[in-house]
PDB file of C-alpha atoms in Angstrom:
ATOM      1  CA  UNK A 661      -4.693  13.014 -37.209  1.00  0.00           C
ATOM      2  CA  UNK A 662      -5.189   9.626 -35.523  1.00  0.00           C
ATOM      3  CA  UNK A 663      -4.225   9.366 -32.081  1.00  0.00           C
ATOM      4  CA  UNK A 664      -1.945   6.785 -30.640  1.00  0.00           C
ATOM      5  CA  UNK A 665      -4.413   3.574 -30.463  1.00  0.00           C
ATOM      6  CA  UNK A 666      -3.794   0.339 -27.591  1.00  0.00           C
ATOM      7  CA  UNK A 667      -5.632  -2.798 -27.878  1.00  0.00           C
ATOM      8  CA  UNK A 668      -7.185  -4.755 -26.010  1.00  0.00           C
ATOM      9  CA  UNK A 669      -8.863  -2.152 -23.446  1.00  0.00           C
ATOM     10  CA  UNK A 670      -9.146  -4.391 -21.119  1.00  0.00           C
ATOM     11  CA  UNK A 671      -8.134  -7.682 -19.940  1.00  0.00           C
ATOM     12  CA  UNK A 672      -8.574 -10.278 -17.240  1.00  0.00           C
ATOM     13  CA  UNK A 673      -6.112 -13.087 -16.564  1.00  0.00           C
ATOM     14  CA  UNK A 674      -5.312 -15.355 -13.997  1.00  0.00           C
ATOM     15  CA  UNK A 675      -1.803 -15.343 -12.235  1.00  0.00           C
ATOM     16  CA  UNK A 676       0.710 -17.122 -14.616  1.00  0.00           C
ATOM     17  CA  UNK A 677      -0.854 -16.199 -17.751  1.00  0.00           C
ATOM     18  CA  UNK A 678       0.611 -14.366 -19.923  1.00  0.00           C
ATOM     19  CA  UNK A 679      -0.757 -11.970 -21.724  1.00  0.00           C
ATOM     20  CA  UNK A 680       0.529  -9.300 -24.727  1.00  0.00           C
ATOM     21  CA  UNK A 681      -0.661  -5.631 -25.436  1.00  0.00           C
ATOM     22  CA  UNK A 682      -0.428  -3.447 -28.586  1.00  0.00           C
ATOM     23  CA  UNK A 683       0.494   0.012 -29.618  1.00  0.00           C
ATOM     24  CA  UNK A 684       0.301   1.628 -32.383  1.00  0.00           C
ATOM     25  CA  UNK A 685       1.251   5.099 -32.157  1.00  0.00           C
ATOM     26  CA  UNK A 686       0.744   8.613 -34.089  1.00  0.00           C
ATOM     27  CA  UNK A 687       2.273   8.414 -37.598  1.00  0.00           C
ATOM     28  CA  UNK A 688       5.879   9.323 -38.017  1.00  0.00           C
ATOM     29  CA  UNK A 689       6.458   9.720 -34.221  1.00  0.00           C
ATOM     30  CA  UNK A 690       9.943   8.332 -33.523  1.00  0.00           C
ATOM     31  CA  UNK A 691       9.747   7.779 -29.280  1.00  0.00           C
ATOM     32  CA  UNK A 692       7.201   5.196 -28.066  1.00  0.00           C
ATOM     33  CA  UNK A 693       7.137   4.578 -24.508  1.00  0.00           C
ATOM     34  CA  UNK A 694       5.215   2.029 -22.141  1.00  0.00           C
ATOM     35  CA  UNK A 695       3.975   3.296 -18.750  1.00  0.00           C
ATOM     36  CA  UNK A 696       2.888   0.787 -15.730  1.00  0.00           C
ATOM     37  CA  UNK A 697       0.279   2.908 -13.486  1.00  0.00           C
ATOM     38  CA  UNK A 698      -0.841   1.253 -10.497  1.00  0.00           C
ATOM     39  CA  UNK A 699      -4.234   2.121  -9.033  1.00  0.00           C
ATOM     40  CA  UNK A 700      -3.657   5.524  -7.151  1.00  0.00           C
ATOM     41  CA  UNK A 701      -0.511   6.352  -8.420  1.00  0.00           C
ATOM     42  CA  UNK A 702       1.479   8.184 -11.190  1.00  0.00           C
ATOM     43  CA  UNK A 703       2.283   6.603 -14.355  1.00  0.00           C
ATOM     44  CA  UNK A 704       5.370   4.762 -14.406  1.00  0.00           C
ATOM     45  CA  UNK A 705       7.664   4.412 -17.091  1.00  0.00           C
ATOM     46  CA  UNK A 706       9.106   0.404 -18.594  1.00  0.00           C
ATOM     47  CA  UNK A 707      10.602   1.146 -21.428  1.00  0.00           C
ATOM     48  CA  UNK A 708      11.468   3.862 -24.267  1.00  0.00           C
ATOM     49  CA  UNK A 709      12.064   3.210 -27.340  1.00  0.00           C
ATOM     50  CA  UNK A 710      13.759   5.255 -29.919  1.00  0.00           C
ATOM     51  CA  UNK A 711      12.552   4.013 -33.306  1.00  0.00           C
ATOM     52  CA  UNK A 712      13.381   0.582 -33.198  1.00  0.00           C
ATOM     53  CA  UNK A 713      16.284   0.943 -30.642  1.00  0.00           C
ATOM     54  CA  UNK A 714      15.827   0.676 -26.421  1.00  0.00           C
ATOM     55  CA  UNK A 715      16.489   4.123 -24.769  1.00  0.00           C
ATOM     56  CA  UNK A 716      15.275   3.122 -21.596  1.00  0.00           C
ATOM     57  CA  UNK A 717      14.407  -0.203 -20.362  1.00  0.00           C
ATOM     58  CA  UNK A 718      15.705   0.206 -15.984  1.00  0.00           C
ATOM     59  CA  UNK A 719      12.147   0.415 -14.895  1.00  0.00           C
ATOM     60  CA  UNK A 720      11.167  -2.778 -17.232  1.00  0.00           C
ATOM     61  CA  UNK A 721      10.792  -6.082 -14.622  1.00  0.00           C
ATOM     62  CA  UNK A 722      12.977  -8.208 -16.932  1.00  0.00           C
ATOM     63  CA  UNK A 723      12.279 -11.446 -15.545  1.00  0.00           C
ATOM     64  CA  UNK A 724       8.447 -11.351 -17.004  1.00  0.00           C
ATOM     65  CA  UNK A 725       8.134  -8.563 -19.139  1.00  0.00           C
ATOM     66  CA  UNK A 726       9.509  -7.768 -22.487  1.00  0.00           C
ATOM     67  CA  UNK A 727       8.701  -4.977 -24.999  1.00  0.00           C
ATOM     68  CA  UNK A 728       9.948  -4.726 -28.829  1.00  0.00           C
ATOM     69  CA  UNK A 729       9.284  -2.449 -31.731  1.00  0.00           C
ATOM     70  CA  UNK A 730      10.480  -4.334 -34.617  1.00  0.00           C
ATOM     71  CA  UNK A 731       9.699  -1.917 -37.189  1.00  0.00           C
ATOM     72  CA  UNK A 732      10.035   1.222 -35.430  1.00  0.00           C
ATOM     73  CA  UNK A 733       6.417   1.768 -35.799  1.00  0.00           C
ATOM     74  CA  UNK A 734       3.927  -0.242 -33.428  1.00  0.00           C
ATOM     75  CA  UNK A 735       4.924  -2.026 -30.914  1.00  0.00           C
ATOM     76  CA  UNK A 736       4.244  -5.344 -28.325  1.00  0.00           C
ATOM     77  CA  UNK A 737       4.175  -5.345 -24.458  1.00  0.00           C
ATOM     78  CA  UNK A 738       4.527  -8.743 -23.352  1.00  0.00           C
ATOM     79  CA  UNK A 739       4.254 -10.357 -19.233  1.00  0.00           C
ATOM     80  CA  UNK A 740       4.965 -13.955 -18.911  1.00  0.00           C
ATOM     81  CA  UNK A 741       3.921 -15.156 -15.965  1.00  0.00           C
ATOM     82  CA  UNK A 742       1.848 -12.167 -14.369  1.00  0.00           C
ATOM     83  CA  UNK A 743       1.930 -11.939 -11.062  1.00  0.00           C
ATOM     84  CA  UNK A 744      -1.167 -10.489  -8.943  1.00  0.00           C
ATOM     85  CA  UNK A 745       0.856  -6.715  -8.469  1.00  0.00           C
ATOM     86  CA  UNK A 746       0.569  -6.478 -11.984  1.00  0.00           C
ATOM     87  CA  UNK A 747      -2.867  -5.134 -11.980  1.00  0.00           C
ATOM     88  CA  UNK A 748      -2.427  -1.438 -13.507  1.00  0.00           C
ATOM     89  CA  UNK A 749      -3.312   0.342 -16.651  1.00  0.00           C
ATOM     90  CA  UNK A 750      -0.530   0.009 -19.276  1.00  0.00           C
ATOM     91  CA  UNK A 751      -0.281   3.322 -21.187  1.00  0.00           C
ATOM     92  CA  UNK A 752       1.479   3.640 -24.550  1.00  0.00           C
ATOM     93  CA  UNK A 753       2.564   7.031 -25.340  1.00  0.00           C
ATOM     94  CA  UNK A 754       4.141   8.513 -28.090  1.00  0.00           C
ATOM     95  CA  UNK A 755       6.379  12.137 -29.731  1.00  0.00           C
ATOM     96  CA  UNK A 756       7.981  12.933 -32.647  1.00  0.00           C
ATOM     97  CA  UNK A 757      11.320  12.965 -30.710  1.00  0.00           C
ATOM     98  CA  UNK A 758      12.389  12.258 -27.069  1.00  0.00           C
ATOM     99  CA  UNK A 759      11.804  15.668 -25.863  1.00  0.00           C
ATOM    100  CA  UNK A 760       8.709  16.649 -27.821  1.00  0.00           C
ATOM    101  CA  UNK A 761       5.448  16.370 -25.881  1.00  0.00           C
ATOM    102  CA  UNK A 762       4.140  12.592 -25.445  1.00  0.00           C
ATOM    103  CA  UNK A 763       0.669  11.770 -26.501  1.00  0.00           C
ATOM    104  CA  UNK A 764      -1.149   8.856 -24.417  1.00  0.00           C
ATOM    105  CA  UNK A 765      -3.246   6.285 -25.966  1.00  0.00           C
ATOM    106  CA  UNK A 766      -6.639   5.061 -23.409  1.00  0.00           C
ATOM    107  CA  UNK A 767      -4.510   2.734 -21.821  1.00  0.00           C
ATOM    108  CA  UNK A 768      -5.250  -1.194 -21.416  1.00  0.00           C
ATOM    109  CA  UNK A 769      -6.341  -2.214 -17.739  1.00  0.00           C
ATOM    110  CA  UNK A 770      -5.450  -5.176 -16.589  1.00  0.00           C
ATOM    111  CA  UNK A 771      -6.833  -7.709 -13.860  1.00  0.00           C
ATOM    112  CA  UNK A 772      -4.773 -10.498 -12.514  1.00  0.00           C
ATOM    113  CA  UNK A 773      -6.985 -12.926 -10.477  1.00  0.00           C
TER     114      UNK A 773
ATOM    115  CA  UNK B1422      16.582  11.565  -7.533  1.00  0.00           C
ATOM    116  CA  UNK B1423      13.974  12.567  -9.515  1.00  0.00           C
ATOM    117  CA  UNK B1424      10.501  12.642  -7.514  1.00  0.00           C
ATOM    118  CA  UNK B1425       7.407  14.512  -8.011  1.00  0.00           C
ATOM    119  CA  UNK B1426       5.015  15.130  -4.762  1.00  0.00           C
ATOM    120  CA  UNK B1427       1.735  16.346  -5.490  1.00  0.00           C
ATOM    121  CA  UNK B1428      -1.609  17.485  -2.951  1.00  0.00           C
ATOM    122  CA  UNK B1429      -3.852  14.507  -2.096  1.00  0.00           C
ATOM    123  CA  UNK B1430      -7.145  14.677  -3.707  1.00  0.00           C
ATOM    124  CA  UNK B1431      -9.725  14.230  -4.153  1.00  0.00           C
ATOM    125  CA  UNK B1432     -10.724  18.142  -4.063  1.00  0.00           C
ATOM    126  CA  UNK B1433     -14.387  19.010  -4.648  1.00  0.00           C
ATOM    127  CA  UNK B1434     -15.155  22.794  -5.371  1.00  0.00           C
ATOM    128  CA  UNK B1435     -17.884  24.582  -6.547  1.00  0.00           C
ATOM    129  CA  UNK B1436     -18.640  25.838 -10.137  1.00  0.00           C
ATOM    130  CA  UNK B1437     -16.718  29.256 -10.453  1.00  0.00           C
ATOM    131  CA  UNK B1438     -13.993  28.406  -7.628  1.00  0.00           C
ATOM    132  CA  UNK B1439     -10.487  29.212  -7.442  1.00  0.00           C
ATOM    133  CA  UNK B1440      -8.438  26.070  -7.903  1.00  0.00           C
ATOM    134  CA  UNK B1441      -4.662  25.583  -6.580  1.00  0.00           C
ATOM    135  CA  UNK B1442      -3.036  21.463  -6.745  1.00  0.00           C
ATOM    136  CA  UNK B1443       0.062  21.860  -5.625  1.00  0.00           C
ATOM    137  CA  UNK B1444       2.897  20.142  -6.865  1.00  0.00           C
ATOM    138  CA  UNK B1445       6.696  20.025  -5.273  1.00  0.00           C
ATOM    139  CA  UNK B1446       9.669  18.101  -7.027  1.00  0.00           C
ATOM    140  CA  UNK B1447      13.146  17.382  -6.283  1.00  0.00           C
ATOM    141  CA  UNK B1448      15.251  16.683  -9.003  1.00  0.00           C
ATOM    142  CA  UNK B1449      18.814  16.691 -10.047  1.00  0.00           C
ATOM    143  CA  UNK B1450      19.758  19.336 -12.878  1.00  0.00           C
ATOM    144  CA  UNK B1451      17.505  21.621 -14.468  1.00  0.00           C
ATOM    145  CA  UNK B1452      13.899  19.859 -15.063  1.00  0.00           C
ATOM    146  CA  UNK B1453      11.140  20.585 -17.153  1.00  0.00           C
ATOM    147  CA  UNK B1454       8.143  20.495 -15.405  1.00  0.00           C
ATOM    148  CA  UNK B1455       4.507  19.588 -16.578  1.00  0.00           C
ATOM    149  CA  UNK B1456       0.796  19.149 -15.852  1.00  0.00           C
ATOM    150  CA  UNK B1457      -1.622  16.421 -17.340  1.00  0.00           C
ATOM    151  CA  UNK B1458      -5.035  16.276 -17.236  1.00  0.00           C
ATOM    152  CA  UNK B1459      -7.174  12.973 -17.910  1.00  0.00           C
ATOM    153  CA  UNK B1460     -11.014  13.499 -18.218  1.00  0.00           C
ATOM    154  CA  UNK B1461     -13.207  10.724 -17.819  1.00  0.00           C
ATOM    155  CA  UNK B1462     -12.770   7.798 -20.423  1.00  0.00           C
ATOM    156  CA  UNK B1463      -9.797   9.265 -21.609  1.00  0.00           C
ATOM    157  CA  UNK B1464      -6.404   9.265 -21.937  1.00  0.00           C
ATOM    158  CA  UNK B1465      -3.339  11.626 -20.295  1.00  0.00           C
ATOM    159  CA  UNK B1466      -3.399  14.806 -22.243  1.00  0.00           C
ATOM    160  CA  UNK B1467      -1.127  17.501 -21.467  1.00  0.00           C
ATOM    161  CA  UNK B1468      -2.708  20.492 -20.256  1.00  0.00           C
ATOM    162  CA  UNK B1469       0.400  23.058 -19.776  1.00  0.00           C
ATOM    163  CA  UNK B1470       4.169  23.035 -19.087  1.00  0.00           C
ATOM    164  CA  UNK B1471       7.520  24.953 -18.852  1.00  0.00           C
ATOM    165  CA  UNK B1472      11.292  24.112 -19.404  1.00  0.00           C
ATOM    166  CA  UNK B1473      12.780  26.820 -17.091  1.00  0.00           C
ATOM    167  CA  UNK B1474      12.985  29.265 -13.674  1.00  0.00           C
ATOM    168  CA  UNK B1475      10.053  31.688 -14.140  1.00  0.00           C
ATOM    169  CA  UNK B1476       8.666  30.706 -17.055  1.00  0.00           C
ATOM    170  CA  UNK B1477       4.705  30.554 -17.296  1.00  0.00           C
ATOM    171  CA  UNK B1478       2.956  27.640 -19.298  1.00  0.00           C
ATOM    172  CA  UNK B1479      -0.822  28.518 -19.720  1.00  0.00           C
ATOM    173  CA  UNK B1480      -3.999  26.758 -21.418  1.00  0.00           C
ATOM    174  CA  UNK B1481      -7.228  26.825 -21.242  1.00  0.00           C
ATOM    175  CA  UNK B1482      -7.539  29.747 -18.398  1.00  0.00           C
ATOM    176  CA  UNK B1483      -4.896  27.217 -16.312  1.00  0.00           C
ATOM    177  CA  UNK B1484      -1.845  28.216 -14.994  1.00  0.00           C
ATOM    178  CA  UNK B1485       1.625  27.293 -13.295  1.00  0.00           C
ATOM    179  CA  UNK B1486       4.827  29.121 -12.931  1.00  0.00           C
ATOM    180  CA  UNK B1487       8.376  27.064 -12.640  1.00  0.00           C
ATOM    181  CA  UNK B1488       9.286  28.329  -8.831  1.00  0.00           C
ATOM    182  CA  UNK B1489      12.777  27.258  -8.639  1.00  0.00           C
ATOM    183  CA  UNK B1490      14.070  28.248  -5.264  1.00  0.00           C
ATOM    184  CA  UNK B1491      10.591  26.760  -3.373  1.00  0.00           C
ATOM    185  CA  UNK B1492      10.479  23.285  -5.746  1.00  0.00           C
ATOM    186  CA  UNK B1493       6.864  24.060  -7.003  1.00  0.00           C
ATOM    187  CA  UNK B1494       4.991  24.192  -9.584  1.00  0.00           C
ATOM    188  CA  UNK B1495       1.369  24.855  -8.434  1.00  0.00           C
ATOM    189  CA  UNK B1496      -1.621  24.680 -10.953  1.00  0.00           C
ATOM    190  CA  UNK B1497      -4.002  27.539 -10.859  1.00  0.00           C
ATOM    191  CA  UNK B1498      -7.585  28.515 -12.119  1.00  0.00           C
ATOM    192  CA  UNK B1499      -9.504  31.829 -11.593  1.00  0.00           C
ATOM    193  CA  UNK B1500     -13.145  29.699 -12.534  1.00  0.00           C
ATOM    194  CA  UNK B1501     -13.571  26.189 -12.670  1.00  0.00           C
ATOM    195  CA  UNK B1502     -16.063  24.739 -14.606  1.00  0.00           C
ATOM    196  CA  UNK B1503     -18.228  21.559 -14.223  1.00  0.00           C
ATOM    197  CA  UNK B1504     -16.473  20.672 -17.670  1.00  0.00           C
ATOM    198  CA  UNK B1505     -13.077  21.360 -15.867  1.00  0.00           C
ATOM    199  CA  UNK B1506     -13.610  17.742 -13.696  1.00  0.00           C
ATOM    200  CA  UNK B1507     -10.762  15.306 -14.084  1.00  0.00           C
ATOM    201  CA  UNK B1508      -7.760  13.667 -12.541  1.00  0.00           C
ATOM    202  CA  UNK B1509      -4.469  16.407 -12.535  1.00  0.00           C
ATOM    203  CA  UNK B1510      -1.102  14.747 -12.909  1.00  0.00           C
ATOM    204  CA  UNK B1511       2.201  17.129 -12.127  1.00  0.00           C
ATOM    205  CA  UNK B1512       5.028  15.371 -13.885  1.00  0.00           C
ATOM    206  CA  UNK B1513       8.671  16.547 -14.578  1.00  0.00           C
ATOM    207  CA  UNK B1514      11.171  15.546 -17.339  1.00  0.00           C
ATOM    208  CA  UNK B1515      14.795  14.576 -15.930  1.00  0.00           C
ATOM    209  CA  UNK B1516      18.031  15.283 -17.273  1.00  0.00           C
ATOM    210  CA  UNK B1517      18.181  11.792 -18.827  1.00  0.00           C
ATOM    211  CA  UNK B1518      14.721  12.792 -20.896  1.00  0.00           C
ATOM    212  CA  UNK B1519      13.024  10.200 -18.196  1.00  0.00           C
ATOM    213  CA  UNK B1520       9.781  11.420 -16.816  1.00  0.00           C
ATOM    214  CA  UNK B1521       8.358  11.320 -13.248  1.00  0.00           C
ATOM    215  CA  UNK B1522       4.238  11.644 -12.006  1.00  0.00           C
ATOM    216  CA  UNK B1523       3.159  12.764  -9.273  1.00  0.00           C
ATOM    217  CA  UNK B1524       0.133  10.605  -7.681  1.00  0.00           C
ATOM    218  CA  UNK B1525      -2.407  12.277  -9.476  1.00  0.00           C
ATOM    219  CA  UNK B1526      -5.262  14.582  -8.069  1.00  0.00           C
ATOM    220  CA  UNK B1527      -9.209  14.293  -8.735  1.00  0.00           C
ATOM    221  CA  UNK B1528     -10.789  17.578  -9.529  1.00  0.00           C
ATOM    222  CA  UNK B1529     -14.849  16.603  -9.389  1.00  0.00           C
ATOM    223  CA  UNK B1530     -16.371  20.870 -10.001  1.00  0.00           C
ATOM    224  CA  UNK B1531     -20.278  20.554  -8.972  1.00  0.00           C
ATOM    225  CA  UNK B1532     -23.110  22.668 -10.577  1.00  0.00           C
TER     226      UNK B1532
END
């Protein structure tokens, strides 16, 4: 069974780029979430999604990001204009339901210069 | 709220060690608690958890036991191995199904 796959791995911008990130996650899995971890900390979540609906979005820094999942299968990450504190890895997890166990893709790190 | 505090790293021990990471949480409710592990390269995997007081979750000779009335849930291993090296993640699961990491702790087990 494939494993939830992100693209790019990695990615270097300059402050007011923007810049987009992809998920595909395991077949049939329902939940897809987006996590923000910041150098030396915990993963945070931005958004859950519940097929093609938002669960969760409190955590999501609506001003400049944005997240959809238009099919209820892969979906986009989006920041427009990054800002220098958005350095992190951006993890993409996914579970058959919202309180079966998640399964992490590699993650895409990020570099705002 | 929901916060997860877990021992500072990194820890260094020697093939065949005991290992304990601590990990305290406060929460509201009745959280399910869980450990991650992410080797080198890779992404978050989980290792172990439980969903209530007392229970157990085990894997891979790793354990940790849901201590309600201390706010713990401290991972445990009889042997490391060099194989066993990685970054340890406590995280619990909230009423509202939202979950919480601790800061993560580097395990590096030397021959």
């Amino acid at each position: 069974e494939a494993g939830v796959a992100q693209s790019p791995r990695y990615k270097i911008i300059e402050k007011r780029q923007s810049v987009a990130f992809w998920c595909n996650p395991i077949s049939g899995h329902a939940t897809l979430y987006w996590y923000q971890q910041i150098l030396g900390q915990g993963p945070k979540l931005l958004i859950q999604f519940q097929n093609n609906g938002v669960v969760d979005d409190s955590q999501l820094p609506k001003d400049r990001f944005s997240a959809e999942r238009l099919k209820g299968v892969d979906s986009t990450l989006k920041i427009q204009p990054a800002k220098l504190e958005d350095s992190a890895v951006y993890l993409c997890a996914s579970s058959q339901q919202v309180q079966e166990t998640q399964y992490f893709g590699p993650g895409t790190r990020l570099l705002v210069l | 709220g929901n916060s997860v505090t877990q021992m500072e790293g990194p820890v260094t021990l020697s093939e065949e060690a005991f290992l304990t990471i601590n990990c305290t949480y406060t929460a509201t409710g009745y959280p399910s608690l869980f450990w991650y592990v992410q080797y080198p390269g890779e992404g978050l995997q989980l290792l172990l958890k439980a969903t209530k007081a007392d229970d157990k979750g085990s894997n891979k000779g790793f354990e940790a036991t849901y201590r309600k009335e201390t706010t713990s849930f401290h991972l445990e291993k009889g042997s490391v191995q060099v194989s066993d090296s990685a970054v340890y993640f406590c995280a619990l699961r909230g009423t509202g199904n939202q979950f919480y990491f601790g800061t993560g702790t580097s395990l590096t087990v030397i021959p």
